[in-house]
Amino acid sequence: MIRAPHASSSLHAFFTKADVSRPHRLPVTGRSDLHNRCLKAHDVERHSCRNLAAALLATVLLASPAFAKAPSSEYTSVQDRVRQRAPLQRKQSGYNMPTDAAPDLQAKKPSVPQQVAEVRQLSATAQEATACEDYEQALQTYSYITHTYPDLAIVQYARIKHALLLYQAGKTTDAVLEMEGEEEELRGNAEVHAALAAMLYSESPKQINRAETQWEIAREFDQRFSNLEWVKQEKHWPPAMQTALGNFLNLK
């Protein structure tokens, strides 16, 4: 009677490199059913032993200190690559701001009331410069206001004065363009329409029709712009704009 090999003998044969892959087999015609069952059991046992040996070998290697300290040439995950790359990118770009800097920046940004107070103070400084006929300083102050606080409604006054002072500085084309932009933004503002009428006529008498239209709109909202002295004392227009408005009024 043929007996199936025991598991311990198969494991011993595997580690001693015995040739168990092709055991002596009888011809198929001379095998009995019991023999065939034994051979099948032997094959299953052989594969189980190999899997067990591979598992034991892997366990030994993973427990080895040398293997644990060995450097890895690849990152284990996408997150590891991102974490490893981020400090290098910040170093190369010169960006060293901490990740929690956003709340600090938010805290340092002045509130709306503080911004309004700053605009009023700067506007007063620009008005003093205009009264002292320091038009260049006034222009720079209004330019700072319009670029620093563009979203505040109170800045519309500074934008109008900025366009008037551009005209005083000889930048007439820029002044007309800015005042046209204000006319679209502040349609119905008498000062804007009166100033644009004076600019258009002074720069190109051919645009008399446009100038007349702007003037009629200005008079609909405030007729005091027909008084040149009032414009000088109350609106503080610079001399070049006073001259342009005077020329237009003389035409009228």
PDB file of C-alpha atoms in Angstrom:
ATOM      1  CA  MET A   1       0.000   0.000   0.000  1.00  0.00           C
ATOM      2  CA  ILE A   2       1.412   3.349  -1.069  1.00  0.00           C
ATOM      3  CA  ARG A   3       1.292   6.058   1.579  1.00  0.00           C
ATOM      4  CA  ALA A   4       1.305   9.829   0.928  1.00  0.00           C
ATOM      5  CA  PRO A   5       4.518  11.536   2.041  1.00  0.00           C
ATOM      6  CA  HIS A   6       4.292  13.334   5.348  1.00  0.00           C
ATOM      7  CA  ALA A   7       4.397  17.176   5.441  1.00  0.00           C
ATOM      8  CA  SER A   8       7.577  17.245   7.525  1.00  0.00           C
ATOM      9  CA  SER A   9       9.450  15.163   4.994  1.00  0.00           C
ATOM     10  CA  SER A  10       8.354  17.462   2.147  1.00  0.00           C
ATOM     11  CA  LEU A  11       9.450  20.570   4.061  1.00  0.00           C
ATOM     12  CA  HIS A  12      12.803  18.954   4.810  1.00  0.00           C
ATOM     13  CA  ALA A  13      13.217  18.085   1.159  1.00  0.00           C
ATOM     14  CA  PHE A  14      12.389  21.676   0.112  1.00  0.00           C
ATOM     15  CA  PHE A  15      15.011  23.276   2.353  1.00  0.00           C
ATOM     16  CA  THR A  16      17.637  20.645   1.500  1.00  0.00           C
ATOM     17  CA  LYS A  17      16.948  21.170  -2.210  1.00  0.00           C
ATOM     18  CA  ALA A  18      15.889  17.553  -2.710  1.00  0.00           C
ATOM     19  CA  ASP A  19      14.229  16.877  -6.008  1.00  0.00           C
ATOM     20  CA  VAL A  20      10.620  16.741  -4.944  1.00  0.00           C
ATOM     21  CA  SER A  21       9.280  18.504  -8.010  1.00  0.00           C
ATOM     22  CA  ARG A  22       9.149  15.298 -10.036  1.00  0.00           C
ATOM     23  CA  PRO A  23       8.720  12.257  -7.750  1.00  0.00           C
ATOM     24  CA  HIS A  24       8.774   8.728  -9.140  1.00  0.00           C
ATOM     25  CA  ARG A  25       5.445   8.137 -10.742  1.00  0.00           C
ATOM     26  CA  LEU A  26       4.105   4.883 -12.173  1.00  0.00           C
ATOM     27  CA  PRO A  27       2.617   4.827 -15.651  1.00  0.00           C
ATOM     28  CA  VAL A  28      -0.945   6.062 -15.675  1.00  0.00           C
ATOM     29  CA  THR A  29      -2.219   2.640 -16.673  1.00  0.00           C
ATOM     30  CA  GLY A  30      -0.533   1.035 -13.685  1.00  0.00           C
ATOM     31  CA  ARG A  31      -1.830   3.506 -11.085  1.00  0.00           C
ATOM     32  CA  SER A  32      -4.543   2.762  -8.666  1.00  0.00           C
ATOM     33  CA  ASP A  33      -7.092   5.317  -7.466  1.00  0.00           C
ATOM     34  CA  LEU A  34      -5.386   5.435  -4.099  1.00  0.00           C
ATOM     35  CA  HIS A  35      -2.048   6.146  -5.783  1.00  0.00           C
ATOM     36  CA  ASN A  36      -3.486   9.012  -7.791  1.00  0.00           C
ATOM     37  CA  ARG A  37      -5.020  10.528  -4.665  1.00  0.00           C
ATOM     38  CA  CYS A  38      -1.682  10.318  -2.903  1.00  0.00           C
ATOM     39  CA  LEU A  39       0.116  12.063  -5.779  1.00  0.00           C
ATOM     40  CA  LYS A  40      -2.442  14.896  -5.740  1.00  0.00           C
ATOM     41  CA  ALA A  41      -1.993  15.286  -2.018  1.00  0.00           C
ATOM     42  CA  HIS A  42       1.757  15.411  -2.535  1.00  0.00           C
ATOM     43  CA  ASP A  43       1.461  18.238  -5.112  1.00  0.00           C
ATOM     44  CA  VAL A  44      -0.771  20.313  -2.835  1.00  0.00           C
ATOM     45  CA  GLU A  45       1.583  19.744   0.052  1.00  0.00           C
ATOM     46  CA  ARG A  46       4.611  20.766  -2.042  1.00  0.00           C
ATOM     47  CA  HIS A  47       3.060  24.131  -3.005  1.00  0.00           C
ATOM     48  CA  SER A  48       1.954  24.772   0.573  1.00  0.00           C
ATOM     49  CA  CYS A  49       5.487  24.184   1.787  1.00  0.00           C
ATOM     50  CA  ARG A  50       6.922  26.617  -0.736  1.00  0.00           C
ATOM     51  CA  ASN A  51       4.436  29.310   0.272  1.00  0.00           C
ATOM     52  CA  LEU A  52       5.241  28.713   3.928  1.00  0.00           C
ATOM     53  CA  ALA A  53       8.968  28.989   3.265  1.00  0.00           C
ATOM     54  CA  ALA A  54       8.525  32.253   1.318  1.00  0.00           C
ATOM     55  CA  ALA A  55       6.459  33.711   4.156  1.00  0.00           C
ATOM     56  CA  LEU A  56       9.088  32.718   6.726  1.00  0.00           C
ATOM     57  CA  LEU A  57      11.860  34.262   4.617  1.00  0.00           C
ATOM     58  CA  ALA A  58       9.941  37.537   4.216  1.00  0.00           C
ATOM     59  CA  THR A  59       9.304  37.684   7.961  1.00  0.00           C
ATOM     60  CA  VAL A  60      13.004  37.221   8.715  1.00  0.00           C
ATOM     61  CA  LEU A  61      14.030  39.932   6.232  1.00  0.00           C
ATOM     62  CA  LEU A  62      11.515  42.470   7.485  1.00  0.00           C
ATOM     63  CA  ALA A  63      12.648  41.904  11.074  1.00  0.00           C
ATOM     64  CA  SER A  64      16.282  42.449  10.104  1.00  0.00           C
ATOM     65  CA  PRO A  65      17.739  45.826  11.409  1.00  0.00           C
ATOM     66  CA  ALA A  66      19.745  46.257   8.220  1.00  0.00           C
ATOM     67  CA  PHE A  67      16.608  46.009   6.107  1.00  0.00           C
ATOM     68  CA  ALA A  68      14.704  48.415   8.367  1.00  0.00           C
ATOM     69  CA  LYS A  69      17.437  51.086   8.049  1.00  0.00           C
ATOM     70  CA  ALA A  70      17.948  50.648   4.324  1.00  0.00           C
ATOM     71  CA  PRO A  71      17.067  53.847   2.412  1.00  0.00           C
ATOM     72  CA  SER A  72      14.159  53.642   0.032  1.00  0.00           C
ATOM     73  CA  SER A  73      14.608  54.958  -3.498  1.00  0.00           C
ATOM     74  CA  GLU A  74      10.902  55.614  -3.986  1.00  0.00           C
ATOM     75  CA  TYR A  75       8.245  57.368  -1.999  1.00  0.00           C
ATOM     76  CA  THR A  76       5.471  55.232  -0.642  1.00  0.00           C
ATOM     77  CA  SER A  77       2.604  57.436  -1.784  1.00  0.00           C
ATOM     78  CA  VAL A  78       1.648  60.574  -3.658  1.00  0.00           C
ATOM     79  CA  GLN A  79       1.209  62.361  -0.333  1.00  0.00           C
ATOM     80  CA  ASP A  80       4.823  61.549   0.597  1.00  0.00           C
ATOM     81  CA  ARG A  81       6.047  63.034  -2.688  1.00  0.00           C
ATOM     82  CA  VAL A  82       4.065  66.214  -2.091  1.00  0.00           C
ATOM     83  CA  ARG A  83       5.337  66.558   1.484  1.00  0.00           C
ATOM     84  CA  GLN A  84       8.929  66.001   0.391  1.00  0.00           C
ATOM     85  CA  ARG A  85       8.712  68.380  -2.600  1.00  0.00           C
ATOM     86  CA  ALA A  86       6.909  71.322  -0.948  1.00  0.00           C
ATOM     87  CA  PRO A  87       9.803  72.554   1.261  1.00  0.00           C
ATOM     88  CA  LEU A  88      12.186  72.425  -1.706  1.00  0.00           C
ATOM     89  CA  GLN A  89       9.815  74.452  -3.892  1.00  0.00           C
ATOM     90  CA  ARG A  90       9.370  77.074  -1.185  1.00  0.00           C
ATOM     91  CA  LYS A  91      13.130  77.279  -0.739  1.00  0.00           C
ATOM     92  CA  GLN A  92      13.783  77.679  -4.479  1.00  0.00           C
ATOM     93  CA  SER A  93      11.129  80.383  -4.875  1.00  0.00           C
ATOM     94  CA  GLY A  94      12.219  82.240  -1.752  1.00  0.00           C
ATOM     95  CA  TYR A  95       8.800  81.761  -0.185  1.00  0.00           C
ATOM     96  CA  ASN A  96       9.208  81.205   3.530  1.00  0.00           C
ATOM     97  CA  MET A  97       5.826  82.482   4.782  1.00  0.00           C
ATOM     98  CA  PRO A  98       4.323  80.122   7.367  1.00  0.00           C
ATOM     99  CA  THR A  99       1.110  78.330   6.548  1.00  0.00           C
ATOM    100  CA  ASP A 100      -0.788  80.192   9.248  1.00  0.00           C
ATOM    101  CA  ALA A 101       0.167  83.633   7.891  1.00  0.00           C
ATOM    102  CA  ALA A 102      -3.236  84.285   6.274  1.00  0.00           C
ATOM    103  CA  PRO A 103      -5.002  85.041   9.581  1.00  0.00           C
ATOM    104  CA  ASP A 104      -2.181  87.440  10.489  1.00  0.00           C
ATOM    105  CA  LEU A 105      -2.548  89.309   7.187  1.00  0.00           C
ATOM    106  CA  GLN A 106      -6.293  89.438   7.668  1.00  0.00           C
ATOM    107  CA  ALA A 107      -5.796  90.900  11.123  1.00  0.00           C
ATOM    108  CA  LYS A 108      -3.358  93.555   9.831  1.00  0.00           C
ATOM    109  CA  LYS A 109      -5.732  94.779   7.100  1.00  0.00           C
ATOM    110  CA  PRO A 110      -7.401  98.006   8.282  1.00  0.00           C
ATOM    111  CA  SER A 111     -11.139  98.017   8.717  1.00  0.00           C
ATOM    112  CA  VAL A 112     -13.457 100.008   6.447  1.00  0.00           C
ATOM    113  CA  PRO A 113     -13.896 102.845   8.980  1.00  0.00           C
ATOM    114  CA  GLN A 114     -10.120 103.065   9.301  1.00  0.00           C
ATOM    115  CA  GLN A 115      -9.753 103.206   5.513  1.00  0.00           C
ATOM    116  CA  VAL A 116     -12.384 105.944   5.265  1.00  0.00           C
ATOM    117  CA  ALA A 117     -10.607 107.961   7.953  1.00  0.00           C
ATOM    118  CA  GLU A 118      -7.321 107.568   6.077  1.00  0.00           C
ATOM    119  CA  VAL A 119      -8.927 108.725   2.816  1.00  0.00           C
ATOM    120  CA  ARG A 120     -10.393 111.805   4.501  1.00  0.00           C
ATOM    121  CA  GLN A 121      -7.066 112.711   6.030  1.00  0.00           C
ATOM    122  CA  LEU A 122      -5.239 112.331   2.723  1.00  0.00           C
ATOM    123  CA  SER A 123      -7.934 114.315   0.897  1.00  0.00           C
ATOM    124  CA  ALA A 124      -7.508 117.160   3.385  1.00  0.00           C
ATOM    125  CA  THR A 125      -3.763 117.088   2.735  1.00  0.00           C
ATOM    126  CA  ALA A 126      -4.353 117.251  -1.033  1.00  0.00           C
ATOM    127  CA  GLN A 127      -6.770 120.160  -0.622  1.00  0.00           C
ATOM    128  CA  GLU A 128      -4.178 122.068   1.393  1.00  0.00           C
ATOM    129  CA  ALA A 129      -1.606 121.428  -1.327  1.00  0.00           C
ATOM    130  CA  THR A 130      -4.062 122.737  -3.939  1.00  0.00           C
ATOM    131  CA  ALA A 131      -4.746 125.866  -1.847  1.00  0.00           C
ATOM    132  CA  CYS A 132      -0.973 126.436  -1.668  1.00  0.00           C
ATOM    133  CA  GLU A 133      -0.806 125.955  -5.455  1.00  0.00           C
ATOM    134  CA  ASP A 134       1.344 122.841  -5.005  1.00  0.00           C
ATOM    135  CA  TYR A 135      -0.572 121.013  -7.711  1.00  0.00           C
ATOM    136  CA  GLU A 136       2.072 118.337  -8.247  1.00  0.00           C
ATOM    137  CA  GLN A 137       1.886 117.259  -4.603  1.00  0.00           C
ATOM    138  CA  ALA A 138      -1.908 117.319  -4.716  1.00  0.00           C
ATOM    139  CA  LEU A 139      -1.888 115.168  -7.859  1.00  0.00           C
ATOM    140  CA  GLN A 140       0.393 112.603  -6.246  1.00  0.00           C
ATOM    141  CA  THR A 141      -1.792 112.446  -3.122  1.00  0.00           C
ATOM    142  CA  TYR A 142      -4.989 111.932  -5.085  1.00  0.00           C
ATOM    143  CA  SER A 143      -3.239 109.323  -7.224  1.00  0.00           C
ATOM    144  CA  TYR A 144      -2.245 107.426  -4.077  1.00  0.00           C
ATOM    145  CA  ILE A 145      -5.817 107.543  -2.786  1.00  0.00           C
ATOM    146  CA  THR A 146      -7.358 106.246  -6.008  1.00  0.00           C
ATOM    147  CA  HIS A 147      -4.862 103.394  -6.336  1.00  0.00           C
ATOM    148  CA  THR A 148      -4.854 102.346  -2.675  1.00  0.00           C
ATOM    149  CA  TYR A 149      -8.592 102.504  -1.946  1.00  0.00           C
ATOM    150  CA  PRO A 150     -10.308 101.992  -5.315  1.00  0.00           C
ATOM    151  CA  ASP A 151     -13.388 100.242  -3.886  1.00  0.00           C
ATOM    152  CA  LEU A 152     -14.500 102.928  -1.442  1.00  0.00           C
ATOM    153  CA  ALA A 153     -17.387 105.150  -2.541  1.00  0.00           C
ATOM    154  CA  ILE A 154     -15.771 108.150  -0.883  1.00  0.00           C
ATOM    155  CA  VAL A 155     -12.887 107.925  -3.354  1.00  0.00           C
ATOM    156  CA  GLN A 156     -15.072 109.221  -6.197  1.00  0.00           C
ATOM    157  CA  TYR A 157     -14.279 112.781  -5.070  1.00  0.00           C
ATOM    158  CA  ALA A 158     -10.545 112.016  -5.279  1.00  0.00           C
ATOM    159  CA  ARG A 159     -10.964 110.579  -8.786  1.00  0.00           C
ATOM    160  CA  ILE A 160     -12.642 113.778 -10.006  1.00  0.00           C
ATOM    161  CA  LYS A 161      -9.917 115.957  -8.492  1.00  0.00           C
ATOM    162  CA  HIS A 162      -7.268 113.671  -9.952  1.00  0.00           C
ATOM    163  CA  ALA A 163      -8.648 114.212 -13.478  1.00  0.00           C
ATOM    164  CA  LEU A 164      -8.783 118.000 -12.938  1.00  0.00           C
ATOM    165  CA  LEU A 165      -5.158 118.048 -11.771  1.00  0.00           C
ATOM    166  CA  LEU A 166      -4.067 115.927 -14.728  1.00  0.00           C
ATOM    167  CA  TYR A 167      -5.440 118.698 -16.940  1.00  0.00           C
ATOM    168  CA  GLN A 168      -3.514 121.247 -14.869  1.00  0.00           C
ATOM    169  CA  ALA A 169      -0.311 119.198 -15.352  1.00  0.00           C
ATOM    170  CA  GLY A 170      -0.709 119.333 -19.142  1.00  0.00           C
ATOM    171  CA  LYS A 171      -1.836 115.711 -19.503  1.00  0.00           C
ATOM    172  CA  THR A 172      -5.004 116.790 -21.235  1.00  0.00           C
ATOM    173  CA  THR A 173      -5.689 113.575 -23.115  1.00  0.00           C
ATOM    174  CA  ASP A 174      -5.428 111.495 -19.941  1.00  0.00           C
ATOM    175  CA  ALA A 175      -7.608 114.024 -18.144  1.00  0.00           C
ATOM    176  CA  VAL A 176     -10.356 113.796 -20.783  1.00  0.00           C
ATOM    177  CA  LEU A 177     -10.259 109.991 -20.747  1.00  0.00           C
ATOM    178  CA  GLU A 178     -10.513 109.848 -16.958  1.00  0.00           C
ATOM    179  CA  MET A 179     -13.345 112.380 -16.859  1.00  0.00           C
ATOM    180  CA  GLU A 180     -15.237 110.447 -19.538  1.00  0.00           C
ATOM    181  CA  GLY A 181     -14.880 107.345 -17.370  1.00  0.00           C
ATOM    182  CA  GLU A 182     -16.242 109.260 -14.400  1.00  0.00           C
ATOM    183  CA  GLU A 183     -19.144 110.519 -16.535  1.00  0.00           C
ATOM    184  CA  GLU A 184     -20.157 106.920 -17.176  1.00  0.00           C
ATOM    185  CA  GLU A 185     -19.725 105.974 -13.511  1.00  0.00           C
ATOM    186  CA  LEU A 186     -21.273 109.101 -11.964  1.00  0.00           C
ATOM    187  CA  ARG A 187     -23.848 110.153 -14.533  1.00  0.00           C
ATOM    188  CA  GLY A 188     -25.790 113.013 -13.023  1.00  0.00           C
ATOM    189  CA  ASN A 189     -22.830 114.474 -11.114  1.00  0.00           C
ATOM    190  CA  ALA A 190     -22.915 118.180 -12.084  1.00  0.00           C
ATOM    191  CA  GLU A 191     -19.198 118.763 -11.510  1.00  0.00           C
ATOM    192  CA  VAL A 192     -18.237 115.863 -13.789  1.00  0.00           C
ATOM    193  CA  HIS A 193     -20.484 117.049 -16.625  1.00  0.00           C
ATOM    194  CA  ALA A 194     -19.360 120.689 -16.317  1.00  0.00           C
ATOM    195  CA  ALA A 195     -15.668 119.741 -16.256  1.00  0.00           C
ATOM    196  CA  LEU A 196     -16.056 117.405 -19.227  1.00  0.00           C
ATOM    197  CA  ALA A 197     -17.850 120.134 -21.210  1.00  0.00           C
ATOM    198  CA  ALA A 198     -14.995 122.583 -20.555  1.00  0.00           C
ATOM    199  CA  MET A 199     -12.341 119.982 -21.424  1.00  0.00           C
ATOM    200  CA  LEU A 200     -13.999 118.873 -24.671  1.00  0.00           C
ATOM    201  CA  TYR A 201     -14.482 122.386 -25.994  1.00  0.00           C
ATOM    202  CA  SER A 202     -11.003 123.555 -24.940  1.00  0.00           C
ATOM    203  CA  GLU A 203      -9.249 120.600 -26.543  1.00  0.00           C
ATOM    204  CA  SER A 204     -11.306 120.411 -29.729  1.00  0.00           C
ATOM    205  CA  PRO A 205     -13.860 123.056 -30.706  1.00  0.00           C
ATOM    206  CA  LYS A 206     -15.185 120.534 -33.216  1.00  0.00           C
ATOM    207  CA  GLN A 207     -16.666 118.658 -30.256  1.00  0.00           C
ATOM    208  CA  ILE A 208     -18.905 121.600 -29.405  1.00  0.00           C
ATOM    209  CA  ASN A 209     -22.009 119.427 -29.698  1.00  0.00           C
ATOM    210  CA  ARG A 210     -20.755 116.950 -27.124  1.00  0.00           C
ATOM    211  CA  ALA A 211     -19.659 119.810 -24.890  1.00  0.00           C
ATOM    212  CA  GLU A 212     -23.099 121.411 -25.156  1.00  0.00           C
ATOM    213  CA  THR A 213     -24.789 118.148 -24.209  1.00  0.00           C
ATOM    214  CA  GLN A 214     -22.589 117.736 -21.126  1.00  0.00           C
ATOM    215  CA  TRP A 215     -23.205 121.328 -20.115  1.00  0.00           C
ATOM    216  CA  GLU A 216     -26.968 120.999 -20.346  1.00  0.00           C
ATOM    217  CA  ILE A 217     -26.855 117.947 -18.081  1.00  0.00           C
ATOM    218  CA  ALA A 218     -24.674 119.857 -15.578  1.00  0.00           C
ATOM    219  CA  ARG A 219     -27.121 122.765 -15.462  1.00  0.00           C
ATOM    220  CA  GLU A 220     -30.022 120.386 -14.894  1.00  0.00           C
ATOM    221  CA  PHE A 221     -28.441 119.296 -11.609  1.00  0.00           C
ATOM    222  CA  ASP A 222     -26.598 122.450 -10.487  1.00  0.00           C
ATOM    223  CA  GLN A 223     -26.722 125.859 -12.199  1.00  0.00           C
ATOM    224  CA  ARG A 224     -23.997 127.331  -9.976  1.00  0.00           C
ATOM    225  CA  PHE A 225     -21.320 126.069 -12.348  1.00  0.00           C
ATOM    226  CA  SER A 226     -22.198 129.029 -14.572  1.00  0.00           C
ATOM    227  CA  ASN A 227     -20.562 131.229 -11.905  1.00  0.00           C
ATOM    228  CA  LEU A 228     -16.827 131.004 -12.454  1.00  0.00           C
ATOM    229  CA  GLU A 229     -16.021 132.672  -9.124  1.00  0.00           C
ATOM    230  CA  TRP A 230     -18.116 130.137  -7.252  1.00  0.00           C
ATOM    231  CA  VAL A 231     -16.308 127.285  -9.010  1.00  0.00           C
ATOM    232  CA  LYS A 232     -12.974 128.812  -8.005  1.00  0.00           C
ATOM    233  CA  GLN A 233     -13.872 129.390  -4.353  1.00  0.00           C
ATOM    234  CA  GLU A 234     -16.072 126.385  -3.634  1.00  0.00           C
ATOM    235  CA  LYS A 235     -14.844 123.663  -5.990  1.00  0.00           C
ATOM    236  CA  HIS A 236     -11.181 124.710  -5.975  1.00  0.00           C
ATOM    237  CA  TRP A 237     -10.585 123.967  -9.620  1.00  0.00           C
ATOM    238  CA  PRO A 238      -6.962 124.537 -10.688  1.00  0.00           C
ATOM    239  CA  PRO A 239      -6.170 127.537 -12.929  1.00  0.00           C
ATOM    240  CA  ALA A 240      -6.032 125.590 -16.204  1.00  0.00           C
ATOM    241  CA  MET A 241      -9.538 124.217 -15.635  1.00  0.00           C
ATOM    242  CA  GLN A 242     -10.843 127.651 -14.625  1.00  0.00           C
ATOM    243  CA  THR A 243      -9.532 129.015 -17.915  1.00  0.00           C
ATOM    244  CA  ALA A 244     -11.132 126.185 -19.906  1.00  0.00           C
ATOM    245  CA  LEU A 245     -14.481 126.746 -18.206  1.00  0.00           C
ATOM    246  CA  GLY A 246     -14.203 130.525 -18.739  1.00  0.00           C
ATOM    247  CA  ASN A 247     -13.632 130.022 -22.450  1.00  0.00           C
ATOM    248  CA  PHE A 248     -16.686 127.800 -22.681  1.00  0.00           C
ATOM    249  CA  LEU A 249     -18.834 130.273 -20.724  1.00  0.00           C
ATOM    250  CA  ASN A 250     -17.732 133.147 -22.968  1.00  0.00           C
ATOM    251  CA  LEU A 251     -18.869 131.116 -25.935  1.00  0.00           C
ATOM    252  CA  LYS A 252     -22.238 130.755 -24.306  1.00  0.00           C
TER     253      LYS A 252
END
